[in-house]
Coordinates of C-alpha atoms in Angstrom, one line a residue:
M86 CA -31.8 9.4 -15.1
D87 CA -29.6 6.4 -15.8
A88 CA -26.2 5.8 -14.3
T89 CA -24.7 6.3 -17.8
D90 CA -26.1 9.8 -17.8
L91 CA -24.5 10.8 -14.5
A92 CA -22.6 14.0 -14.7
L93 CA -19.2 13.4 -13.0
P94 CA -18.0 16.1 -10.6
R95 CA -15.5 18.7 -11.5
G96 CA -13.3 19.6 -8.5
G97 CA -15.6 17.6 -6.3
Q98 CA -18.3 20.3 -6.4
Q99 CA -21.1 18.8 -8.6
M100 CA -23.7 16.7 -6.9
A101 CA -24.9 13.3 -8.2
A102 CA -28.2 12.6 -9.9
L103 CA -28.9 8.9 -9.3
N104 CA -32.6 8.1 -9.7
D105 CA -34.7 6.7 -6.9
A106 CA -34.4 3.2 -8.2
Q107 CA -30.6 3.4 -8.2
L108 CA -30.5 4.9 -4.8
D109 CA -32.8 2.2 -3.4
I110 CA -30.6 -0.5 -5.0
V111 CA -27.4 1.0 -3.4
A112 CA -29.2 1.2 0.0
A113 CA -30.2 -2.4 -0.2
L114 CA -26.8 -3.6 -1.3
Q115 CA -25.3 -1.7 1.7
V116 CA -27.2 -4.1 3.9
A117 CA -26.8 -7.3 1.8
P118 CA -24.1 -6.9 -0.9
R119 CA -24.5 -10.5 -2.0
A120 CA -28.3 -10.6 -2.2
P121 CA -29.6 -12.1 -5.5
T122 CA -31.0 -9.7 -7.9
S123 CA -34.4 -11.5 -7.6
A124 CA -34.4 -10.9 -3.9
L125 CA -33.5 -7.2 -4.3
A126 CA -36.3 -6.8 -6.7
E127 CA -38.9 -8.5 -4.5
I128 CA -37.8 -6.6 -1.3
L129 CA -37.7 -3.2 -3.1
E130 CA -40.9 -3.9 -4.9
M131 CA -39.3 -3.3 -8.3
P132 CA -39.5 -5.3 -11.5
R133 CA -36.6 -7.7 -11.7
T134 CA -35.6 -6.6 -15.2
T135 CA -35.5 -3.0 -13.9
T136 CA -33.4 -4.0 -10.9
A137 CA -31.0 -5.9 -13.0
R138 CA -30.7 -3.2 -15.6
Q139 CA -30.2 -0.3 -13.1
L140 CA -27.6 -2.3 -11.1
Q141 CA -25.7 -3.3 -14.2
K142 CA -25.5 0.3 -15.4
L143 CA -24.1 1.4 -12.0
L144 CA -21.5 -1.4 -12.3
D145 CA -20.6 -0.7 -15.9
A146 CA -20.1 3.0 -15.2
N147 CA -17.8 2.1 -12.2
I148 CA -20.0 4.2 -9.9
V149 CA -20.6 1.1 -7.7
R150 CA -18.1 -1.7 -7.0
L151 CA -19.2 -4.8 -5.0
I152 CA -16.0 -5.9 -3.3
G153 CA -14.7 -7.8 -0.2
R154 CA -13.1 -6.2 2.8
I155 CA -10.3 -8.5 3.9
A156 CA -9.8 -9.1 7.6
W157 CA -6.9 -6.9 8.8
P158 CA -4.8 -9.8 10.3
L159 CA -4.6 -11.3 6.8
I160 CA -3.1 -8.3 5.2
T161 CA -1.6 -6.1 7.9
S162 CA 1.0 -6.5 10.7
G163 CA -0.3 -3.8 13.0
P164 CA -2.7 -0.9 13.5
P165 CA -3.0 1.9 10.9
S166 CA -2.1 5.5 11.3
E167 CA -3.9 8.6 10.1
L168 CA -1.5 11.2 8.6
W169 CA -2.5 14.9 8.6
I170 CA 0.0 16.5 6.2
K171 CA 0.8 20.2 5.8
C172 CA 2.4 21.0 2.4
H173 CA 4.5 24.0 1.3
P174 CA 2.4 26.4 -0.8
G175 CA 1.9 25.1 -4.3
H176 CA 3.2 21.6 -3.6
T177 CA 0.1 19.7 -2.6
A178 CA -0.5 18.1 -6.0
A179 CA 3.1 16.9 -6.2
V180 CA 3.0 15.4 -2.7
V181 CA -0.3 13.5 -3.6
E182 CA 1.4 11.9 -6.6
E183 CA 4.3 10.8 -4.4
L184 CA 1.9 9.3 -1.8
R185 CA 0.2 7.4 -4.5
R186 CA 3.4 5.4 -5.1
F187 CA 3.0 3.8 -1.6
R188 CA 0.8 0.7 -1.6
E189 CA 0.5 1.1 2.2
V190 CA -1.4 4.4 1.7
Q191 CA -5.1 3.3 1.7
F192 CA -6.8 6.7 1.6
I193 CA -5.9 10.1 0.2
M194 CA -8.0 13.2 0.6
V195 CA -7.0 16.8 -0.3
T196 CA -8.5 19.2 2.2
T197 CA -9.0 22.7 3.3
G198 CA -8.3 23.6 6.9
S199 CA -5.2 23.3 9.1
V200 CA -3.6 20.6 6.8
D201 CA -3.6 20.0 3.1
I202 CA -3.8 16.2 2.9
C203 CA -5.4 13.5 5.1
A204 CA -4.0 10.0 4.4
H205 CA -4.4 6.6 6.0
L206 CA -1.3 4.4 6.3
Y207 CA -1.7 0.6 6.8
P208 CA 1.3 -1.6 7.8
L209 CA 0.8 -4.2 5.1
R210 CA 2.6 -7.5 5.5
G211 CA 6.2 -7.2 4.4
S212 CA 6.3 -3.4 4.9
D213 CA 8.8 -1.5 7.0
V214 CA 6.3 0.9 8.6
S215 CA 9.0 2.6 10.8
T216 CA 10.9 3.6 7.7
L217 CA 7.8 4.8 6.0
V218 CA 6.7 7.0 8.9
M219 CA 10.1 8.2 10.0
S220 CA 11.9 8.6 6.6
S221 CA 10.2 7.7 3.3
I222 CA 7.0 9.8 3.6
P223 CA 8.5 12.8 5.6
S224 CA 11.3 13.1 3.1
I225 CA 8.8 13.7 0.2
S226 CA 9.6 17.1 -1.3
G227 CA 7.0 19.6 -0.6
I228 CA 5.9 18.3 2.8
A229 CA 6.2 20.9 5.6
S230 CA 5.0 18.8 8.5
I231 CA 3.1 15.7 9.4
Q232 CA 0.9 14.8 12.4
T233 CA 0.8 11.0 12.8
H234 CA -2.1 9.6 14.7
L235 CA -1.8 5.9 15.6
V236 CA -5.3 4.2 15.6
L237 CA -5.8 2.5 19.0
K238 CA -9.4 1.5 18.6
T239 CA -12.0 1.7 15.9
A240 CA -15.6 2.3 16.7
K241 CA -17.0 2.5 13.2
V242 CA -15.7 1.7 9.7
G243 CA -16.8 3.0 6.3
Q244 CA -18.7 -0.2 5.3
S245 CA -21.1 0.4 8.2
W246 CA -22.4 3.7 6.8
R247 CA -25.9 3.5 5.4
L248 CA -28.0 5.6 3.0
N249 CA -31.1 5.2 5.2
R250 CA -33.7 4.9 2.5
L251 CA -35.3 1.6 3.5
T252 CA -38.1 0.6 5.9
G253 CA -37.4 -1.6 8.9
D254 CA -39.1 -4.5 7.2
Q255 CA -37.0 -4.2 4.1
V256 CA -33.8 -4.2 6.2
V257 CA -34.9 -7.3 8.1
A258 CA -35.7 -9.0 4.8
L259 CA -32.3 -8.1 3.3
E260 CA -30.5 -9.3 6.4
S261 CA -31.8 -12.8 5.7
H262 CA -29.5 -12.7 2.7
T263 CA -26.3 -12.1 4.7
E264 CA -24.0 -14.8 5.9
P265 CA -23.7 -15.2 9.7
V266 CA -20.3 -15.1 11.3
V267 CA -20.2 -18.5 13.0
R268 CA -16.6 -19.7 12.5
Q269 CA -13.4 -18.8 14.3
P270 CA -11.5 -16.0 12.5
F271 CA -8.3 -16.6 10.7
T272 CA -5.3 -14.8 12.3
S273 CA -2.7 -15.4 9.7
P274 CA -2.5 -16.0 5.9
D275 CA -0.7 -19.2 6.7
Q276 CA -3.9 -20.7 8.1
L277 CA -5.6 -20.5 4.6
S278 CA -5.2 -23.2 2.1
E279 CA -4.0 -22.4 -1.4
L280 CA -7.6 -22.6 -2.7
E281 CA -9.0 -20.4 0.1
W282 CA -6.3 -17.8 -0.6
Q283 CA -7.1 -17.8 -4.4
V284 CA -10.9 -17.5 -3.7
L285 CA -10.2 -14.7 -1.2
E286 CA -8.4 -12.8 -3.9
Q287 CA -11.4 -13.2 -6.2
L288 CA -13.9 -12.1 -3.6
A289 CA -11.8 -9.1 -2.7
N290 CA -12.4 -7.8 -6.3
D291 CA -15.9 -9.1 -6.8
V292 CA -17.8 -10.3 -3.7
R293 CA -20.8 -11.5 -5.9
V294 CA -18.7 -13.9 -8.0
S295 CA -20.6 -17.2 -8.3
S296 CA -19.4 -20.5 -7.1
T297 CA -19.8 -21.8 -10.6
D298 CA -17.3 -19.2 -12.0
L299 CA -14.9 -20.0 -9.2
A300 CA -15.1 -23.7 -9.8
R301 CA -14.4 -23.2 -13.5
R302 CA -11.5 -20.8 -12.8
F303 CA -9.8 -23.1 -10.2
S304 CA -10.8 -26.5 -11.6
V305 CA -12.7 -27.7 -8.6
S306 CA -16.3 -28.8 -8.2
P307 CA -19.0 -26.1 -7.6
S308 CA -19.7 -27.6 -4.2
T309 CA -16.0 -27.2 -3.2
A310 CA -16.0 -23.7 -4.4
Y311 CA -19.3 -23.0 -2.5
R312 CA -17.9 -24.4 0.8
T313 CA -14.7 -22.4 0.4
V314 CA -16.7 -19.2 -0.1
Q315 CA -18.8 -20.0 3.0
T316 CA -15.7 -20.6 5.1
L317 CA -14.3 -17.2 4.1
L318 CA -17.5 -15.3 4.7
Q319 CA -18.5 -17.1 7.9
S320 CA -15.1 -16.5 9.5
E321 CA -15.1 -12.8 8.3
A322 CA -11.8 -13.5 6.4
V323 CA -13.7 -11.4 3.8
A324 CA -16.7 -9.1 4.5
P325 CA -19.0 -8.0 1.6
R326 CA -18.7 -4.3 1.0
V327 CA -20.3 -1.8 -1.4
E328 CA -17.8 0.7 -2.7
V329 CA -19.4 4.0 -3.8
E330 CA -18.4 7.6 -3.4
P331 CA -20.8 9.3 -0.9
A332 CA -20.9 12.3 -3.3
A333 CA -22.4 10.0 -5.9
L334 CA -25.3 9.5 -3.5
G335 CA -25.8 13.2 -2.8
F336 CA -23.4 13.6 0.2
G337 CA -21.0 16.1 -1.3
L338 CA -19.2 17.2 1.9
N339 CA -16.6 14.8 3.3
V340 CA -14.9 16.0 6.5
M341 CA -12.3 14.8 9.0
I342 CA -12.7 16.1 12.5
A343 CA -10.0 15.7 15.2
L344 CA -11.1 16.1 18.8
Q345 CA -9.1 16.5 22.0
V346 CA -11.1 14.7 24.7
D347 CA -10.8 14.0 28.4
A348 CA -9.6 10.4 28.9
G349 CA -12.7 9.4 30.9
S350 CA -15.0 10.8 28.2
I351 CA -13.5 9.0 25.2
P352 CA -15.7 5.9 25.3
S353 CA -18.9 7.9 25.3
V354 CA -17.6 10.2 22.6
L355 CA -16.7 7.3 20.4
A356 CA -20.2 5.7 21.0
D357 CA -22.1 8.9 20.3
L358 CA -20.1 9.7 17.1
A359 CA -20.4 6.1 15.8
A360 CA -24.2 6.2 16.3
H361 CA -24.6 9.4 14.2
Q362 CA -25.9 8.8 10.7
S363 CA -23.3 11.0 9.1
S364 CA -20.3 9.1 10.5
R365 CA -18.3 6.7 8.3
M366 CA -15.2 6.3 10.4
V367 CA -14.6 6.9 14.1
S368 CA -11.4 6.0 15.9
M369 CA -9.6 6.6 19.1
V370 CA -6.0 7.7 18.3
A371 CA -2.7 8.4 19.9
G372 CA -1.3 11.8 18.8
T373 CA -2.3 15.4 19.0
A374 CA -5.9 14.3 19.0
S375 CA -7.8 11.7 21.1
V376 CA -10.6 11.0 18.6
I377 CA -10.8 11.3 14.8
S378 CA -14.1 11.1 13.0
G379 CA -14.8 11.1 9.3
G380 CA -18.2 12.0 8.1
V381 CA -20.3 12.9 5.1
F382 CA -23.0 15.5 4.7
R383 CA -25.3 16.8 2.0
N384 CA -24.5 20.4 2.5
E385 CA -22.9 23.0 4.7
A386 CA -26.1 23.4 6.8
E387 CA -26.0 19.7 7.8
L388 CA -22.4 20.1 8.8
S389 CA -23.1 23.2 10.7
D390 CA -25.8 21.5 12.7
F391 CA -23.6 18.5 13.4
I392 CA -20.9 20.8 14.8
T393 CA -23.1 22.9 17.0
D394 CA -25.7 20.4 18.1
D395 CA -24.0 17.0 18.1
I396 CA -20.4 17.8 18.8
G397 CA -21.4 20.7 21.0
A398 CA -23.4 18.3 23.2
L399 CA -20.4 15.9 23.7
R400 CA -19.0 15.9 27.2
G401 CA -15.2 16.2 27.7
V402 CA -14.3 17.7 24.3
H403 CA -11.8 20.5 24.6
T404 CA -10.7 21.4 21.1
M405 CA -11.9 20.6 17.5
N406 CA -10.0 20.7 14.2
I407 CA -12.0 20.3 11.0
C408 CA -10.7 19.6 7.5
V409 CA -13.1 19.6 4.6
S410 CA -12.4 17.5 1.5
Q411 CA -11.7 19.2 -1.8
K412 CA -11.1 15.9 -3.6
I413 CA -10.9 12.2 -2.8
L414 CA -8.0 10.6 -4.7
R415 CA -7.9 7.1 -3.2
R416 CA -10.3 5.2 -0.9
Y417 CA -9.8 1.6 0.3
W418 CA -6.9 1.2 -2.1
R419 CA -8.8 2.1 -5.1
E420 CA -8.1 5.3 -7.1
R421 CA -10.9 7.7 -7.6
D422 CA -11.8 9.9 -10.6
G423 CA -14.8 11.9 -9.5
F424 CA -17.5 9.4 -8.9
K425 CA -15.7 6.6 -10.8
I426 CA -13.9 3.9 -8.8
G427 CA -10.8 2.2 -10.2
E428 CA -9.2 -1.2 -9.7
Q429 CA -7.5 -2.1 -6.5
I430 CA -3.8 -1.1 -6.6
D431 CA -1.3 -3.9 -6.8
G432 CA 0.5 -5.6 -3.8
I433 CA -2.2 -5.5 -1.1
L434 CA -2.7 -9.2 -0.7
R435 CA 0.5 -11.0 0.1
R436 CA 1.2 -14.4 1.7

């Protein structure tokens, strides 16, 4: 089945139907988002025309976006917070629409469980986070209560999650098409030249954009554009990222799990959760919980096994609070419509 034939989910319940070729391409791009199509075809042992056609269909359908993750010091002024929001009955949809007005809200998920909405708040440069947390968001009509968890340490981020369809040899071959981090990181937007900032903006939206296209856009030589791209990649000012809804790959259950953990056990709990194949995001937080983990599962049986076998085996865990997604409205500053991924919202990159 082609990407253009995908049946989009209603209410987040319908599973995806990507064919094996499309799933292999996504898995390969998760390892090397900038790998040339010819390299993808060779490593996946797939005809080049097939590889190019299947990838383009996924891109045209907005099922897959190949973007750049900008280093936090270049866009934020501090650590993020995870907001667990309880709404008054019947007000969840209205609260979501109000949250969408805030560019600082990077992630919005409607859930079942002890709260109705899980949202991630990032202190973007120029934002007054204290006002957001203490006044602007709590005053939204329909909110009953908010649990604010300040992220102290991140053990795993979403771009690290893998589909796990490839052989070890394929992964090694793909890794040869990634840029090594060999330069000192930028710690402030002021350290970037005007050209570097302009190229950064382009890579954030399309991490596979060619040096030739960049040279034409900014009236510089292709070699200058190439060196600028390499500087940004090798300093991790921007990190290549495949943006795709897990449900489009067959992982229809998104969950957020908050754990209260003994202080001495937090490091091992973070490490064990980060190593689990279901985990997309794992953080140590300050709040009513010690650790929050976001994961994806194919079905309820997988989630059940994870809770009883994996979380059950963790030392030092006292309590557990699980929220299951009903709908993802925004992820990494891009609105979602079922499997479809929208454009990045305005106002994220500011100097």
